[in-house]
Tab-separated table of C-alpha atoms and ligand atoms in Angstrom:
chain	number	residue	atom	x	y	z
Z	1	MET	CA	3.020	53.253	-18.690
Z	2	LYS	CA	-0.568	52.926	-19.856
Z	3	ALA	CA	-2.327	56.189	-20.729
Z	4	SER	CA	-5.083	55.538	-18.160
Z	5	TYR	CA	-2.407	55.133	-15.401
Z	6	ARG	CA	-0.774	58.375	-16.480
Z	7	ILE	CA	-4.055	60.276	-16.238
Z	8	ALA	CA	-4.824	58.693	-12.858
Z	9	GLY	CA	-1.343	59.728	-11.651
Z	10	ILE	CA	-1.777	63.332	-12.757
Z	11	VAL	CA	-5.211	63.512	-11.107
Z	12	ALA	CA	-3.821	62.040	-7.858
Z	13	VAL	CA	-0.960	64.572	-7.787
Z	14	ALA	CA	-3.340	67.493	-8.462
Z	15	LEU	CA	-5.837	66.333	-5.816
Z	16	SER	CA	-3.183	65.776	-3.130
Z	17	SER	CA	-1.701	69.220	-3.832
Z	18	VAL	CA	-5.085	70.915	-3.483
Z	19	LEU	CA	-5.826	68.944	-0.298
Z	20	LEU	CA	-2.476	69.756	1.336
Z	21	ILE	CA	-2.720	73.458	0.432
Z	22	ALA	CA	-6.292	73.594	1.778
Z	23	LEU	CA	-5.219	71.932	5.044
Z	24	THR	CA	-2.390	74.441	5.511
Z	25	PHE	CA	-4.658	77.392	4.798
Z	26	LEU	CA	-7.562	76.216	6.955
Z	27	TYR	CA	-5.486	75.772	10.098
Z	28	ASP	CA	-4.723	79.065	11.836
Z	29	TRP	CA	-0.983	78.860	12.594
Z	30	PHE	CA	-0.325	82.462	13.517
Z	31	PRO	CA	-0.898	84.904	16.380
Z	32	ALA	CA	-3.278	87.843	15.792
Z	33	GLN	CA	-2.269	90.328	13.105
Z	34	LEU	CA	-1.063	93.537	14.708
Z	35	SER	CA	0.036	95.703	11.796
Z	36	PRO	CA	-0.183	95.928	7.994
Z	37	SER	CA	3.154	94.079	7.861
Z	38	SER	CA	1.482	91.052	9.503
Z	39	GLU	CA	-1.051	90.675	6.716
Z	40	LYS	CA	1.548	91.126	3.959
Z	41	VAL	CA	3.899	88.530	5.463
Z	42	ASP	CA	1.037	86.052	5.995
Z	43	THR	CA	-0.067	86.434	2.372
Z	44	LEU	CA	3.521	85.937	1.203
Z	45	TYR	CA	3.734	82.816	3.373
Z	46	LYS	CA	0.516	81.398	1.899
Z	47	PHE	CA	1.747	82.100	-1.615
Z	48	LEU	CA	5.046	80.293	-0.845
Z	49	VAL	CA	3.119	77.299	0.495
Z	50	ALA	CA	0.818	77.199	-2.539
Z	51	VAL	CA	3.828	77.227	-4.871
Z	52	SER	CA	5.954	74.734	-2.890
Z	53	VAL	CA	3.359	72.052	-2.165
Z	54	PRO	CA	2.840	70.880	-5.798
Z	55	PHE	CA	6.629	70.483	-6.159
Z	56	VAL	CA	6.791	68.379	-2.994
Z	57	VAL	CA	3.908	66.212	-4.185
Z	58	VAL	CA	5.369	65.736	-7.686
Z	59	ILE	CA	8.823	64.839	-6.325
Z	60	PHE	CA	7.493	62.346	-3.772
Z	61	ALA	CA	5.087	60.851	-6.338
Z	62	PHE	CA	7.987	60.405	-8.773
Z	63	ILE	CA	10.127	58.708	-6.100
Z	64	ALA	CA	7.233	56.393	-5.226
Z	65	TYR	CA	6.658	55.573	-8.900
Z	66	CYS	CA	10.358	54.757	-9.443
Z	67	LEU	CA	10.508	52.559	-6.346
Z	68	ILE	CA	7.542	50.507	-7.530
Z	69	GLU	CA	8.151	50.467	-11.283
Z	70	PHE	CA	11.896	49.742	-11.235
Z	71	ARG	CA	12.133	47.377	-8.276
Z	72	ALA	CA	13.672	43.911	-8.737
Z	73	LYS	CA	10.588	41.847	-9.484
Z	74	PRO	CA	10.335	38.230	-8.280
Z	75	ASP	CA	9.728	36.922	-11.809
Z	76	ASP	CA	12.539	39.095	-13.281
Z	77	PRO	CA	15.464	39.165	-10.796
Z	78	ASP	CA	17.603	41.477	-12.926
Z	79	ASP	CA	20.230	43.096	-10.692
Z	80	LYS	CA	22.515	44.419	-13.455
Z	81	ASP	CA	23.216	48.177	-13.630
Z	82	GLY	CA	21.169	50.098	-16.186
Z	83	GLU	CA	22.653	51.566	-19.380
Z	84	PRO	CA	24.569	54.778	-18.522
Z	85	ILE	CA	22.907	57.940	-19.841
Z	86	HIS	CA	25.039	60.815	-21.107
Z	87	GLY	CA	23.009	63.985	-20.708
Z	88	SER	CA	19.650	65.064	-22.045
Z	89	THR	CA	19.573	68.636	-23.303
Z	90	ARG	CA	15.792	68.796	-23.275
Z	91	LEU	CA	15.579	67.593	-19.647
Z	92	GLU	CA	18.326	69.934	-18.531
Z	93	ILE	CA	16.639	72.938	-20.115
Z	94	ILE	CA	13.339	72.015	-18.426
Z	95	TRP	CA	14.780	71.466	-14.954
Z	96	THR	CA	16.815	74.664	-15.139
Z	97	THR	CA	14.186	76.962	-16.598
Z	98	ILE	CA	11.196	76.072	-14.409
Z	99	PRO	CA	12.966	76.451	-11.021
Z	100	LEU	CA	14.684	79.615	-12.283
Z	101	ILE	CA	11.355	81.232	-13.149
Z	102	VAL	CA	9.772	80.107	-9.857
Z	103	VAL	CA	12.661	81.278	-7.656
Z	104	VAL	CA	13.084	84.630	-9.418
Z	105	ALA	CA	9.315	85.306	-9.277
Z	106	LEU	CA	9.182	84.461	-5.550
Z	107	GLY	CA	12.278	86.592	-4.951
Z	108	ILE	CA	10.705	89.590	-6.677
Z	109	TYR	CA	7.452	89.172	-4.748
Z	110	ALA	CA	9.306	88.905	-1.400
Z	111	TRP	CA	11.396	91.965	-2.300
Z	112	ILE	CA	8.252	93.988	-3.074
Z	113	VAL	CA	6.756	92.989	0.314
Z	114	LEU	CA	9.981	93.865	2.160
Z	115	ASP	CA	10.290	97.194	0.370
Z	116	ASP	CA	6.696	97.969	1.282
Z	117	ILE	CA	7.138	97.091	4.966
Z	118	GLU	CA	10.357	99.089	5.267
Z	119	ALA	CA	9.050	102.206	3.474
Z	120	LYS	CA	9.474	105.324	5.615
Z	121	PRO	CA	6.047	106.745	6.531
Z	122	LEU	CA	5.365	110.360	7.517
Z	123	ASP	CA	5.443	111.291	11.215
Z	124	GLU	CA	6.887	108.103	12.601
Z	125	MET	CA	7.793	107.786	16.273
Z	126	LYS	CA	11.383	106.880	17.135
Z	127	ILE	CA	12.203	104.244	19.748
Z	128	ASN	CA	15.703	102.963	20.470
Z	129	VAL	CA	15.918	99.387	21.668
Z	130	VAL	CA	19.105	98.387	23.455
Z	131	ALA	CA	19.667	94.695	24.172
Z	132	GLN	CA	21.976	93.259	26.770
Z	133	GLN	CA	22.220	89.834	28.369
Z	134	PHE	CA	19.302	89.223	29.085
Z	135	VAL	CA	16.996	92.178	28.824
Z	136	PHE	CA	15.634	94.745	26.366
Z	137	ASN	CA	15.694	98.432	27.282
Z	138	TYR	CA	13.660	101.060	25.466
Z	139	GLU	CA	14.542	104.724	24.930
Z	140	TYR	CA	12.149	107.341	23.566
Z	141	PRO	CA	14.411	110.168	22.331
Z	142	ASP	CA	11.542	112.534	21.375
Z	143	GLN	CA	9.734	111.994	24.679
Z	144	LYS	CA	13.030	112.300	26.611
Z	145	ILE	CA	12.526	108.902	28.236
Z	146	THR	CA	15.959	107.352	28.592
Z	147	THR	CA	15.151	103.928	29.988
Z	148	SER	CA	12.027	101.863	30.160
Z	149	ASN	CA	11.855	98.096	30.398
Z	150	GLU	CA	8.333	98.191	29.039
Z	151	LEU	CA	7.583	99.001	25.418
Z	152	VAL	CA	4.454	101.163	25.476
Z	153	VAL	CA	3.246	102.676	22.203
Z	154	PRO	CA	0.170	104.528	20.960
Z	155	VAL	CA	-2.165	102.685	18.590
Z	156	ASN	CA	-2.157	103.615	14.876
Z	157	LYS	CA	1.176	105.423	15.109
Z	158	PRO	CA	3.928	104.347	12.682
Z	159	LEU	CA	6.987	103.287	14.680
Z	160	VAL	CA	10.654	103.063	13.780
Z	161	PHE	CA	12.957	101.073	16.037
Z	162	LYS	CA	16.711	101.561	16.111
Z	163	LEU	CA	18.128	98.269	17.348
Z	164	THR	CA	21.513	97.876	19.036
Z	165	SER	CA	23.199	95.592	21.546
Z	166	GLN	CA	25.655	96.251	24.357
Z	167	ASP	CA	27.274	92.823	24.331
Z	168	VAL	CA	26.537	89.897	22.021
Z	169	ILE	CA	24.146	89.444	19.083
Z	170	HIS	CA	20.499	89.329	20.098
Z	171	SER	CA	17.450	89.383	17.843
Z	172	PHE	CA	14.317	91.469	18.299
Z	173	TRP	CA	11.214	89.508	17.400
Z	174	VAL	CA	7.656	90.812	17.477
Z	175	PRO	CA	5.595	87.782	16.367
Z	176	ALA	CA	2.345	89.777	16.101
Z	177	ALA	CA	3.990	92.101	13.555
Z	178	ARG	CA	5.697	89.106	11.842
Z	179	LEU	CA	9.043	90.910	12.070
Z	180	LYS	CA	12.396	89.976	13.537
Z	181	ARG	CA	15.807	91.531	13.183
Z	182	ASP	CA	19.269	90.967	14.638
Z	183	MET	CA	20.638	93.417	17.198
Z	184	THR	CA	24.408	93.669	17.022
Z	185	PRO	CA	27.016	95.440	19.150
Z	186	GLY	CA	28.188	96.964	15.844
Z	187	PRO	CA	26.002	98.899	13.378
Z	188	ALA	CA	22.413	99.655	14.393
Z	189	THR	CA	19.620	97.858	12.553
Z	190	LYS	CA	16.096	99.142	11.926
Z	191	MET	CA	12.554	97.874	12.127
Z	192	ARG	CA	9.304	99.584	11.182
Z	193	PHE	CA	5.670	98.761	11.826
Z	194	LYS	CA	2.390	100.380	12.706
Z	195	PRO	CA	0.383	98.696	15.490
Z	196	GLU	CA	-3.323	98.920	14.645
Z	197	LYS	CA	-4.828	97.086	17.622
Z	198	THR	CA	-4.539	97.828	21.327
Z	199	GLY	CA	-3.436	94.993	23.571
Z	200	THR	CA	-0.365	93.261	24.948
Z	201	TYR	CA	1.928	91.321	22.638
Z	202	PRO	CA	5.058	89.257	23.377
Z	203	ILE	CA	8.555	90.312	22.360
Z	204	VAL	CA	11.107	87.525	22.190
Z	205	CYS	CA	14.871	87.366	21.785
Z	206	THR	CA	15.378	84.927	18.952
Z	207	GLU	CA	19.170	84.658	18.767
Z	208	LEU	CA	20.925	82.262	21.170
Z	209	CYS	CA	22.732	84.844	23.305
Z	210	GLY	CA	23.789	82.989	26.458
Z	211	VAL	CA	22.372	81.023	29.384
Z	212	GLY	CA	19.529	83.496	29.938
Z	213	HIS	CA	18.426	83.520	26.294
Z	214	ALA	CA	15.283	81.513	26.999
Z	215	VAL	CA	14.056	84.082	29.523
Z	216	MET	CA	14.980	87.130	27.438
Z	217	ARG	CA	11.460	88.308	26.794
Z	218	SER	CA	9.595	91.559	26.970
Z	219	GLN	CA	6.187	92.987	26.226
Z	220	LEU	CA	4.737	95.392	23.737
Z	221	ARG	CA	1.758	97.284	25.156
Z	222	VAL	CA	-0.302	99.097	22.526
Z	223	VAL	CA	-2.548	101.715	24.153
Z	224	SER	CA	-4.720	104.677	23.126
Z	225	GLN	CA	-3.013	108.010	22.442
Z	226	ALA	CA	-4.463	109.450	25.680
Z	227	GLU	CA	-3.166	106.537	27.735
Z	228	PHE	CA	0.221	106.835	26.069
Z	229	ASP	CA	0.442	110.562	26.870
Z	230	LYS	CA	-0.366	109.737	30.472
Z	231	TRP	CA	2.328	107.044	30.583
Z	232	VAL	CA	4.897	109.429	29.053
Z	233	LYS	CA	4.117	112.055	31.678
Z	234	GLN	CA	4.485	109.462	34.446
Z	235	GLN	CA	7.858	108.368	33.106
Z	236	GLN	CA	9.073	111.964	32.770
Z	237	THR	CA	8.021	113.042	36.244
Z	238	GLY	CA	9.301	109.838	37.798
Z	239	GLY	CA	5.795	108.812	38.799
Z	240	GLY	CA	6.327	105.527	37.048
Z	241	LYS	CA	9.184	103.173	37.685
Z	242	PRO	CA	11.905	103.742	35.106
Z	243	ALA	CA	13.681	100.599	33.996
Z	244	GLY	CA	16.935	101.718	35.539
Z	245	GLY	CA	15.170	101.250	38.824
Z	246	GLY	CA	15.256	104.883	39.918
Z	247	GLY	CA	17.068	103.980	43.123
Z	248	ASP	CA	14.748	101.072	43.943
Z	249	GLY	CA	16.886	97.942	44.243
Z	250	LYS	CA	14.059	95.533	43.518
Z	251	ALA	CA	13.194	97.457	40.333
Z	252	VAL	CA	16.863	97.409	39.281
Z	253	PHE	CA	16.854	93.631	39.835
Z	254	ALA	CA	13.778	93.297	37.613
Z	255	ALA	CA	14.979	95.732	34.941
Z	256	ASN	CA	18.225	93.847	34.481
Z	257	ALA	CA	16.450	90.488	34.409
Z	258	CYS	CA	18.631	89.152	37.246
Z	259	GLY	CA	15.797	86.740	38.037
Z	260	GLY	CA	16.395	85.032	34.690
Z	261	CYS	CA	19.449	83.367	36.252
Z	262	HIS	CA	19.074	83.713	40.034
Z	263	THR	CA	16.580	82.549	42.621
Z	264	LEU	CA	15.507	85.202	45.113
Z	265	ALA	CA	12.280	84.941	47.085
Z	266	ALA	CA	12.105	88.698	47.736
Z	267	ALA	CA	11.877	89.299	43.976
Z	268	ASN	CA	9.773	86.230	43.099
Z	269	ALA	CA	12.701	85.026	41.011
Z	270	SER	CA	13.437	81.367	40.384
Z	271	GLY	CA	16.299	81.266	37.846
Z	272	ALA	CA	18.770	78.403	38.172
Z	273	ALA	CA	21.646	79.348	35.864
Z	274	GLY	CA	23.451	81.199	38.660
Z	275	PRO	CA	23.801	80.836	42.442
Z	276	LYS	CA	20.737	81.224	44.658
Z	277	LEU	CA	20.722	84.663	46.304
Z	278	ASP	CA	18.577	83.810	49.331
Z	279	GLY	CA	20.679	83.208	52.406
Z	280	LEU	CA	23.861	84.331	50.653
Z	281	GLY	CA	25.092	86.352	53.626
Z	282	PHE	CA	27.363	88.647	51.523
Z	283	ASP	CA	28.360	92.074	52.851
Z	284	ALA	CA	28.052	95.101	50.560
Z	285	ALA	CA	31.643	94.888	49.267
Z	286	ALA	CA	31.386	91.201	48.329
Z	287	MET	CA	27.975	91.750	46.745
Z	288	ARG	CA	29.245	94.665	44.669
Z	289	GLU	CA	32.269	92.684	43.499
Z	290	SER	CA	30.107	89.723	42.464
Z	291	ILE	CA	28.008	92.041	40.270
Z	292	VAL	CA	30.743	94.240	38.788
Z	293	ASN	CA	33.411	91.554	38.470
Z	294	PRO	CA	31.443	88.291	38.482
Z	295	ASP	CA	34.405	86.046	37.632
Z	296	ALA	CA	36.525	87.181	40.609
Z	297	LYS	CA	35.087	84.488	42.888
Z	298	ILE	CA	32.943	81.656	41.633
Z	299	ALA	CA	30.421	79.810	43.780
Z	300	LYS	CA	30.844	76.018	44.012
Z	301	GLY	CA	29.089	74.207	41.186
Z	302	PHE	CA	29.157	77.167	38.774
Z	303	SER	CA	31.686	78.245	36.153
Z	304	LYS	CA	33.395	81.422	35.021
Z	305	GLY	CA	32.179	83.430	32.043
Z	306	ILE	CA	28.464	82.735	32.518
Z	307	MET	CA	27.393	86.027	34.107
Z	308	PRO	CA	27.909	89.028	31.817
Z	309	PRO	CA	30.806	91.176	33.118
Z	310	THR	CA	29.108	94.342	31.828
Z	311	PHE	CA	26.678	95.203	34.628
Z	312	GLY	CA	29.211	97.508	36.300
Z	313	LYS	CA	29.088	99.644	33.161
Z	314	THR	CA	25.429	99.354	32.235
Z	315	ILE	CA	23.813	99.944	35.642
Z	316	PRO	CA	24.040	103.595	36.757
Z	317	LYS	CA	25.893	104.105	40.067
Z	318	LYS	CA	22.804	105.107	42.054
Z	319	ASP	CA	20.959	102.012	40.841
Z	320	LEU	CA	23.931	99.764	41.537
Z	321	ASP	CA	24.095	101.073	45.123
Z	322	ALA	CA	20.369	100.396	45.499
Z	323	LEU	CA	20.732	96.906	44.017
Z	324	VAL	CA	23.637	96.014	46.351
Z	325	ASP	CA	21.661	97.325	49.315
Z	326	PHE	CA	18.569	95.339	48.291
Z	327	LEU	CA	20.504	92.096	47.722
Z	328	VAL	CA	22.454	92.327	50.976
Z	329	LYS	CA	19.202	92.762	52.892
Z	330	ALA	CA	17.282	90.132	50.916
Z	331	GLY	CA	20.203	87.693	51.156
Z	332	LYS	CA	20.098	87.793	54.951
Z	333	GLU	CA	16.468	86.703	55.134
T	1	CUA	CU1	19.197	87.801	23.773
T	1	CUA	CU2	18.757	85.565	23.080
C-alpha cells in the first residue's frame, strides 16, 4: 500500500470514530437523572462508547480494505488458495495485550462505579419490595406500613430496597436511577439510591415473568419530606387506601393487578390474557374457587397454568372476601 493511502486510511478511521462518538453523545438517549447513581452510570456508558467505537471502526475498515484489496480482479483471475501461515508471535502478542488492557481497565472502572453506588450511606430508609405475578408491593418496616402498591419516598433521602419475590423471578428496574436488579423467590437482593428530584418516575418489571409481564409496572413518587410524613400518617390511620385493599374489593382488584389479564368495566380494566369478567354470572363460591384454585375449571379458549395459583395465599382473607363480593356484583352487570 502506498504511504499516502495509509495516511488517508488512518485519517478516515480517526475522523469516523470522532464523528460517531460525537453523534452518540449529542443525542439524549436517557430519561432524566434522578440520583447520583444516574450520573455515574451515564458517564460509564459514555466512556464505554468512546472506547468501543474506534475498535468498531478499525475492524470494519480492515474488513472493507481486505474485500477490496484481495478480491479476484478481472485482469488477474487468481482463485488459488493463499500460502498457509503458521503463527505470528508479534501479532499474537499485540492482539492479546491490547484487548486485555482495555477489558481489565473497563472492568476496574465499572467495579469502582458499582462499589460507589452500593456503598451504605448513613441514615438510609428501608423499603421492602415484594414482587408477585404481576404486581409490586411495598413495605415500610420503620413506618409500620405493611402494604402499599405505590412507592412514595421523600426527596434527598438515601433509600435501601430489599427485593424479594413470592413466585417466579422478576426484576426491579428504575430507569431514572439507571438501576435494575433481579427479584428471586430465594435470597433477597438489594438496591440503593438517593432520589434528588421530586416527581413521578416509572418502575418496570424487566424479567419475563409470565403473561402479565408487559403490564407489570409501578410508579415511584418522590415528594417533599412534609408530603411524605402526611402520606405515612394517612397510610397508618387507614385514611389512604392500602394496597391490600383494606376491605374494598375494587382496590384489591387494582392492588393485585387483576386488570393486567382480565377485562372488567367496573374497574376500567381491559386485559385479554384471561377470561372477561363482565357478565360472568358466577356465584360467590364459584368466584372464590376461580381465584384460589384457578386451574380447577378453565373457561373455553383459555389454558391451565396461566393464572398464578398463589392469590389464595397472598390476599388476606378480608380482602379476598371483598374481592369476591365485588366481582360477583360487577359480573352481574
Ligand atoms: Cu414480573 Cu416481568
